[in-house]
Amino acid sequence: MADFLQHIINGIATGTIYALVALGYTMVYGVLKLINFAHGDVMMVGAYVGYATALKMGPGTRSSFLGAVLVFLLSMACCAILGFLIERLAYRPLREKPRLTSLITAIGISFALEYGFQLNIGFLPGAAPRAFPEIIVPTEWLIIGDRDVVLWNWQVLSFAIAVALMLVLQYLVFKTRFGRAMRAVSFDHRIAALMGIPTDRVIAITFMLGSGLAAGAGILYAIKDTIVQPLMGLYVGLKAFVAAVIGGIGHVPGAMVGALLLGLVEEFVVGYTSSTWRDAVAFGFLILVLLLRPEGLFGRVTAEKV
Amino acid sequence: MQSAQATVKAVGLPYGVRGILPILLAIPVIALAQWLLIGLPNGPFVIYIASIVGVNLILAVSLNIVNGMTGQFSIGHAGFMAVGAYTAGKFSLHAKDLVISHLPAAMSDQVLFLFALLIGGCTAALCGFIVGLPSLRLRGDYLAIVTLGFGEIIRVILQSTEAFGRALGLAGIPQWSSLFMVWIWAFITVLAARRIAGSSHGRSLWAIREDEVAAEAMGVDTTSYKVRAFVVSSFFAGIAGGLFAHFVPIINPGSFTFVKSIEVVVMVVAGGLGSTTGAIVASIFLTLLPEALRSAFTAISGNAEIAQRVDQIRMPIYGLLLVTLMLVRPQGLFGNRELWDVIPRWIPRRRRAA
Amino acid sequence: MRPLSFALALALGFLTVGCEKKNEQGEGGARSGGTPPPPQATTASGATAADTTVPGAPSGGAPVSNADVILLGEVGSLTGSEATFGISTRDGIELALKEANEAGGVKGKKVAVRVYDDQGKPEEAANAVTRLISQDRVKMVLGEVASSNSLAMAPKCQSGQVPMITPSSTNPKVTAVGDYIFRVCFIDPFQGFVMAKFAKENLKFSRASVLKDVKSAYSLGLTEVFTHKFTEMGGKIVGVEAYSKGDSDFRAQLTAIKAQKPDAIYVPGYYTDVGIIARQAREIGIKVPLLGGDGWDSEKLWELGGSAIVGSYFSNHYSPDDPSPRVQTFLTKYKAAYGGIPDSLAALGYDAANVAINAMKQAPDLSGPSIRAALAQTKDFPGVAGTITLDENRNPVKPAVVLQVGSGKNKYVATISP
């Protein structure tokens, strides 16, 4: 029983990370109908920026509340800029072209980021994993039995941050004018432009928001697994996309539910069978969902008009 | 779109032979090439590189059938290559001590090799069918992720199966491959691709690429044709994998990752989606370029450090290359066009009325 | 009708090939039913044994005149996640070569090494060694560290008749590939036994769990031996879990191990994963020490493992605390050249290079078979990581040390002899 509880804690911790990244995916897909393959790698960049900042700050400063917040904010800001640049330079020129072109571009950027960061030149860190400096002093918040089940402060914090961000996003999308603009653009960006909505700006800001969220996820992931390495974004990105699809792509709470579900299932499969199936779980889940209920758990069935 | 083929009709040859005439012509040419190259001082290395080029060529041309001619987006090609490599390798491992009676050992080896390749190819084609049937109902973006997922699942299955050596892979596969074998199969693949493109099957595929809904409305059973293209493409990927298994000392799941799939996609996209010639040119160029650079840098600097840098830089450059290509010239090098559509215009000869 | 003609054409094609091969190599190779003699003799891929008798020379214009340099090849993981392995080994080798050149070289010529990076991947290692043998025409190959990579390289060296010395691959299958493959370190059957003995007799543990890496031959080999020997000595293996090299989340497996309540966890993996495993183990509440093998030996272990790894034990090839003059001289020289304390990878690289140089000096000429014969005769060679005498399987019989991880430095605990 105790390890069952521990598995649940681990699964939720993993699922939270997927959720934050999935939120970005779902938003971008909503407005652009584009699977942003590079999203996972933006997360990786965020983790590295956080690593560099925390390292510069030194042990005392970085574990203080202000220090930790600064690490987060700085990394989110950097990734927002990165997201803006990617959208502006690579995706905007191709908006009117067939979707395949944008998809290939997204793959290209993902590749360039992953393998670029594996080089050892200049500020590029190289492929060897590095330990992420402590920015949250880990303390145990709950112990059951003789350390049979342990819950840490940063696990609860991650979850809380993810839920808070999701609520903020939900508010943003449904209760503000900007959110209405986002939804309008996601229905049909040409008509939205005719209605006077600055589509380019809306899309750019959506990208920036998504990338910022990914950066936050990156730092939380680095805290959870204590290392940063250039390929950390690849599988997280893919699994977050799977989570978004499971929940219904375009649907914000759906992405969160899908992500938690995926995290839990993955943890249980690995815990009770073997770790080699970890990655296959996500894809198997995806294929199942796409075959049985392609619109996802919360999505609506849309008829494709010709 | 495909123009009518203006080849000289070989009048007088029986119907069956005309179909395989190109292969009959190619056999002595390739055999001659092999005989010449073996004689070179660094023969084995040249053969090795040429084999890698051949394998990449088969992969690119076969992927072009799905990605280019049919307009789908499959990025799990390495998975089918893996299936082909492992099944062919496993067969050879068990068959390497067998001799077919009445044949000299060398020839019996090659016959067994051919068997192994066909087994690999057919298994891969079967996997292509299993993968294609449910997924080809999906739209472009989803198909990409699903094919990627299948590629990964295949890799994970291979990694967990004791019979396939798990993560350490298969070693000791008899090295029966030769330049001749690799290049004859490359030739067959190109021939098949060309024939498909010019046939009525091909027209349906092009139609699906241009506008799937219109094609369906015109009576083309899109799912069936897509699956067919997928199966053919997987067959050749399996052949490529089988060939690969027979000239490298050890095969393990690490050689067939997502990265390999993307490399093949880059070749197809850079050459031009839909152009077999483009796939050929791009695969040869992109395989030889890093090797040439490596050799050049090693020769210039006397040590291999810079050459290693080149190899590392190759990957992010691929990524940036894709992006630049899409921004600047999305139709790739050759677009839709084929070399053999252009050549007849250069040869001044009386053309028969079509 | 058409398929028949196609089949006919294929048959024609193969007759052509068949005839061709006969002309080239006389009768095709006889069926021998095993790996040696090299199966490549029966194909037309042309990997004949003729290459290695050509006097070694880089194929391009190297700065030093061709005839004066004996070229050795090295394959290592200079990048990738086990980068310190490759870098340390290369440093050790280059130090040995520098000393040899200063002392006059081998047979009047200088020795140089061409290093290729395999990024830690077996398929890249196979690529690199093909290049070294067929293109660069090296006399000998040094490498690799990881057994999986050495296994990928060995068949090519064997069939190319280029002697290969692996400094640190401990899996017994590596030298079993053929008589051209040698090593200068102990093998896993011994290493697994060392840790089993240490755990049972020195630490008095009776229950152990194992967390193995399914992606490396090294880890799988050690697991097998450890479980076997530990049970033989009266201990009980209460569970075996697995991970893949490169994973970053081991909590699921560690939770399962926690429930098994072992006295210690045997983690025969590489330092990149072991550091994280230690951290996560402490985090979910496991208090028992971890045990491991020489794959832990890297300065990065402390960075990645932090305080979680302190107090755990691992078996290794040599200890910098060893007061013997050989070790201390090596430490001084290494410090002067590179700064810092050499890990066992560097020491073994140094030994491997010296054994190679010694064999080349003893051999009558520099052809592959002669160097091989000289190597096989290596006896009582004074290596930094122990005296090296190669047995009939081309493996040395040496003692191992057990070290305990301290903060920033390892502490010597015991020596265990075979």
mmCIF file of N, CA and C in Angstrom, chain B residues 48-110:
data_model
loop_
_atom_site.group_PDB
_atom_site.id
_atom_site.type_symbol
_atom_site.label_atom_id
_atom_site.label_comp_id
_atom_site.label_asym_id
_atom_site.label_seq_id
_atom_site.Cartn_x
_atom_site.Cartn_y
_atom_site.Cartn_z
ATOM 1 N N TYR B 48 32.552 0.503 -47.906
ATOM 2 C CA TYR B 48 31.725 0.773 -46.737
ATOM 3 C C TYR B 48 30.932 2.050 -46.931
ATOM 4 N N ILE B 49 31.610 3.098 -47.349
ATOM 5 C CA ILE B 49 30.915 4.371 -47.555
ATOM 6 C C ILE B 49 29.872 4.237 -48.651
ATOM 7 N N ALA B 50 30.261 3.561 -49.725
ATOM 8 C CA ALA B 50 29.304 3.408 -50.825
ATOM 9 C C ALA B 50 28.079 2.622 -50.371
ATOM 10 N N SER B 51 28.290 1.645 -49.485
ATOM 11 C CA SER B 51 27.138 0.885 -48.988
ATOM 12 C C SER B 51 26.224 1.765 -48.161
ATOM 13 N N ILE B 52 26.829 2.609 -47.317
ATOM 14 C CA ILE B 52 25.996 3.515 -46.513
ATOM 15 C C ILE B 52 25.202 4.439 -47.432
ATOM 16 N N VAL B 53 25.865 4.940 -48.460
ATOM 17 C CA VAL B 53 25.174 5.818 -49.407
ATOM 18 C C VAL B 53 24.011 5.082 -50.047
ATOM 19 N N GLY B 54 24.259 3.836 -50.449
ATOM 20 C CA GLY B 54 23.203 3.047 -51.076
ATOM 21 C C GLY B 54 22.011 2.858 -50.150
ATOM 22 N N VAL B 55 22.296 2.523 -48.906
ATOM 23 C CA VAL B 55 21.208 2.300 -47.947
ATOM 24 C C VAL B 55 20.396 3.578 -47.759
ATOM 25 N N ASN B 56 21.105 4.704 -47.599
ATOM 26 C CA ASN B 56 20.381 5.974 -47.432
ATOM 27 C C ASN B 56 19.560 6.309 -48.666
ATOM 28 N N LEU B 57 20.091 5.947 -49.827
ATOM 29 C CA LEU B 57 19.369 6.211 -51.061
ATOM 30 C C LEU B 57 18.054 5.436 -51.080
ATOM 31 N N ILE B 58 18.137 4.154 -50.716
ATOM 32 C CA ILE B 58 16.916 3.348 -50.704
ATOM 33 C C ILE B 58 15.908 3.944 -49.721
ATOM 34 N N LEU B 59 16.407 4.355 -48.543
ATOM 35 C CA LEU B 59 15.502 4.932 -47.545
ATOM 36 C C LEU B 59 14.837 6.193 -48.071
ATOM 37 N N ALA B 60 15.644 7.061 -48.695
ATOM 38 C CA ALA B 60 15.091 8.332 -49.149
ATOM 39 C C ALA B 60 14.081 8.121 -50.271
ATOM 40 N N VAL B 61 14.448 7.280 -51.223
ATOM 41 C CA VAL B 61 13.533 7.070 -52.361
ATOM 42 C C VAL B 61 12.237 6.424 -51.888
ATOM 43 N N SER B 62 12.342 5.480 -50.933
ATOM 44 C CA SER B 62 11.120 4.828 -50.472
ATOM 45 C C SER B 62 10.271 5.784 -49.652
ATOM 46 N N LEU B 63 10.904 6.626 -48.844
ATOM 47 C CA LEU B 63 10.118 7.580 -48.066
ATOM 48 C C LEU B 63 9.455 8.588 -48.980
ATOM 49 N N ASN B 64 10.109 8.884 -50.089
ATOM 50 C CA ASN B 64 9.544 9.835 -51.029
ATOM 51 C C ASN B 64 8.207 9.350 -51.566
ATOM 52 N N ILE B 65 8.034 8.037 -51.645
ATOM 53 C CA ILE B 65 6.767 7.521 -52.161
ATOM 54 C C ILE B 65 5.623 7.948 -51.253
ATOM 55 N N VAL B 66 5.855 7.916 -49.953
ATOM 56 C CA VAL B 66 4.791 8.292 -49.024
ATOM 57 C C VAL B 66 4.750 9.804 -48.808
ATOM 58 N N ASN B 67 5.913 10.371 -48.469
ATOM 59 C CA ASN B 67 5.920 11.791 -48.140
ATOM 60 C C ASN B 67 5.765 12.671 -49.355
ATOM 61 N N GLY B 68 6.372 12.257 -50.444
ATOM 62 C CA GLY B 68 6.388 13.097 -51.628
ATOM 63 C C GLY B 68 5.193 12.846 -52.530
ATOM 64 N N MET B 69 5.086 11.607 -53.000
ATOM 65 C CA MET B 69 4.051 11.339 -54.003
ATOM 66 C C MET B 69 2.658 11.363 -53.412
ATOM 67 N N THR B 70 2.524 10.886 -52.160
ATOM 68 C CA THR B 70 1.187 10.810 -51.592
ATOM 69 C C THR B 70 0.892 11.993 -50.683
ATOM 70 N N GLY B 71 1.924 12.767 -50.364
ATOM 71 C CA GLY B 71 1.699 13.951 -49.573
ATOM 72 C C GLY B 71 1.383 13.700 -48.113
ATOM 73 N N GLN B 72 1.639 12.497 -47.623
ATOM 74 C CA GLN B 72 1.420 12.233 -46.200
ATOM 75 C C GLN B 72 2.680 12.612 -45.446
ATOM 76 N N PHE B 73 2.619 12.598 -44.140
ATOM 77 C CA PHE B 73 3.831 12.961 -43.424
ATOM 78 C C PHE B 73 4.205 11.867 -42.434
ATOM 79 N N SER B 74 5.064 10.983 -42.895
ATOM 80 C CA SER B 74 5.478 9.885 -42.034
ATOM 81 C C SER B 74 6.884 10.161 -41.537
ATOM 82 N N ILE B 75 7.086 10.171 -40.224
ATOM 83 C CA ILE B 75 8.441 10.355 -39.713
ATOM 84 C C ILE B 75 8.870 9.197 -38.833
ATOM 85 N N GLY B 76 8.398 7.999 -39.170
ATOM 86 C CA GLY B 76 8.827 6.841 -38.388
ATOM 87 C C GLY B 76 9.578 5.832 -39.226
ATOM 88 N N HIS B 77 10.194 6.296 -40.304
ATOM 89 C CA HIS B 77 10.787 5.371 -41.278
ATOM 90 C C HIS B 77 11.851 4.479 -40.672
ATOM 91 N N ALA B 78 12.581 5.025 -39.700
ATOM 92 C CA ALA B 78 13.648 4.231 -39.099
ATOM 93 C C ALA B 78 13.095 2.990 -38.409
ATOM 94 N N GLY B 79 11.852 3.053 -37.960
ATOM 95 C CA GLY B 79 11.257 1.883 -37.317
ATOM 96 C C GLY B 79 11.166 0.714 -38.286
ATOM 97 N N PHE B 80 10.756 0.994 -39.526
ATOM 98 C CA PHE B 80 10.647 -0.082 -40.510
ATOM 99 C C PHE B 80 12.017 -0.591 -40.909
ATOM 100 N N MET B 81 12.955 0.336 -40.979
ATOM 101 C CA MET B 81 14.330 -0.085 -41.255
ATOM 102 C C MET B 81 14.797 -1.049 -40.159
ATOM 103 N N ALA B 82 14.469 -0.715 -38.916
ATOM 104 C CA ALA B 82 14.869 -1.573 -37.795
ATOM 105 C C ALA B 82 14.247 -2.950 -37.917
ATOM 106 N N VAL B 83 12.951 -2.989 -38.257
ATOM 107 C CA VAL B 83 12.284 -4.290 -38.394
ATOM 108 C C VAL B 83 12.995 -5.126 -39.444
ATOM 109 N N GLY B 84 13.281 -4.510 -40.584
ATOM 110 C CA GLY B 84 13.969 -5.225 -41.646
ATOM 111 C C GLY B 84 15.339 -5.706 -41.198
ATOM 112 N N ALA B 85 16.084 -4.810 -40.534
ATOM 113 C CA ALA B 85 17.437 -5.166 -40.112
ATOM 114 C C ALA B 85 17.416 -6.340 -39.150
ATOM 115 N N TYR B 86 16.555 -6.260 -38.156
ATOM 116 C CA TYR B 86 16.550 -7.313 -37.144
ATOM 117 C C TYR B 86 16.063 -8.645 -37.670
ATOM 118 N N THR B 87 14.976 -8.631 -38.467
ATOM 119 C CA THR B 87 14.482 -9.923 -38.957
ATOM 120 C C THR B 87 15.479 -10.529 -39.927
ATOM 121 N N ALA B 88 16.003 -9.727 -40.845
ATOM 122 C CA ALA B 88 16.988 -10.274 -41.775
ATOM 123 C C ALA B 88 18.211 -10.771 -41.016
ATOM 124 N N GLY B 89 18.651 -9.963 -40.034
ATOM 125 C CA GLY B 89 19.832 -10.349 -39.264
ATOM 126 C C GLY B 89 19.626 -11.643 -38.503
ATOM 127 N N LYS B 90 18.451 -11.760 -37.892
ATOM 128 C CA LYS B 90 18.167 -12.963 -37.112
ATOM 129 C C LYS B 90 18.166 -14.190 -38.008
ATOM 130 N N PHE B 91 17.558 -14.043 -39.194
ATOM 131 C CA PHE B 91 17.533 -15.160 -40.131
ATOM 132 C C PHE B 91 18.953 -15.552 -40.508
ATOM 133 N N SER B 92 19.758 -14.563 -40.843
ATOM 134 C CA SER B 92 21.130 -14.858 -41.254
ATOM 135 C C SER B 92 21.924 -15.491 -40.134
ATOM 136 N N LEU B 93 21.705 -15.009 -38.916
ATOM 137 C CA LEU B 93 22.420 -15.577 -37.773
ATOM 138 C C LEU B 93 22.166 -17.076 -37.668
ATOM 139 N N HIS B 94 20.902 -17.443 -37.891
ATOM 140 C CA HIS B 94 20.597 -18.862 -37.787
ATOM 141 C C HIS B 94 21.002 -19.616 -39.030
ATOM 142 N N ALA B 95 21.058 -18.920 -40.170
ATOM 143 C CA ALA B 95 21.299 -19.628 -41.425
ATOM 144 C C ALA B 95 22.756 -19.620 -41.828
ATOM 145 N N LYS B 96 23.624 -18.979 -41.041
ATOM 146 C CA LYS B 96 24.961 -18.758 -41.584
ATOM 147 C C LYS B 96 25.783 -20.023 -41.709
ATOM 148 N N ASP B 97 25.362 -21.069 -41.019
ATOM 149 C CA ASP B 97 26.122 -22.302 -41.174
ATOM 150 C C ASP B 97 25.520 -23.243 -42.190
ATOM 151 N N LEU B 98 24.431 -22.821 -42.790
ATOM 152 C CA LEU B 98 23.800 -23.699 -43.771
ATOM 153 C C LEU B 98 24.409 -23.484 -45.137
ATOM 154 N N VAL B 99 24.420 -24.545 -45.902
ATOM 155 C CA VAL B 99 24.827 -24.415 -47.307
ATOM 156 C C VAL B 99 23.750 -25.049 -48.150
ATOM 157 N N ILE B 100 23.409 -24.376 -49.202
ATOM 158 C CA ILE B 100 22.461 -24.989 -50.136
ATOM 159 C C ILE B 100 23.250 -25.979 -50.982
ATOM 160 N N SER B 101 22.740 -27.180 -51.044
ATOM 161 C CA SER B 101 23.534 -28.220 -51.702
ATOM 162 C C SER B 101 23.709 -27.927 -53.183
ATOM 163 N N HIS B 102 24.760 -28.401 -53.710
ATOM 164 C CA HIS B 102 25.113 -28.290 -55.126
ATOM 165 C C HIS B 102 25.519 -26.880 -55.522
ATOM 166 N N LEU B 103 25.533 -25.966 -54.574
ATOM 167 C CA LEU B 103 25.998 -24.634 -54.928
ATOM 168 C C LEU B 103 27.302 -24.356 -54.195
ATOM 169 N N PRO B 104 28.205 -23.618 -54.834
ATOM 170 C CA PRO B 104 29.415 -23.232 -54.089
ATOM 171 C C PRO B 104 29.048 -22.340 -52.924
ATOM 172 N N ALA B 105 29.851 -22.361 -51.894
ATOM 173 C CA ALA B 105 29.505 -21.692 -50.638
ATOM 174 C C ALA B 105 29.175 -20.230 -50.832
ATOM 175 N N ALA B 106 29.981 -19.554 -51.652
ATOM 176 C CA ALA B 106 29.768 -18.115 -51.813
ATOM 177 C C ALA B 106 28.387 -17.837 -52.387
ATOM 178 N N MET B 107 28.013 -18.635 -53.392
ATOM 179 C CA MET B 107 26.727 -18.364 -54.016
ATOM 180 C C MET B 107 25.580 -18.723 -53.084
ATOM 181 N N SER B 108 25.778 -19.817 -52.360
ATOM 182 C CA SER B 108 24.734 -20.203 -51.424
ATOM 183 C C SER B 108 24.530 -19.108 -50.394
ATOM 184 N N ASP B 109 25.638 -18.483 -49.961
ATOM 185 C CA ASP B 109 25.537 -17.357 -49.040
ATOM 186 C C ASP B 109 24.660 -16.266 -49.608
ATOM 187 N N GLN B 110 24.904 -15.945 -50.881
ATOM 188 C CA GLN B 110 24.164 -14.840 -51.464
ATOM 189 C C GLN B 110 22.693 -15.184 -51.614
#
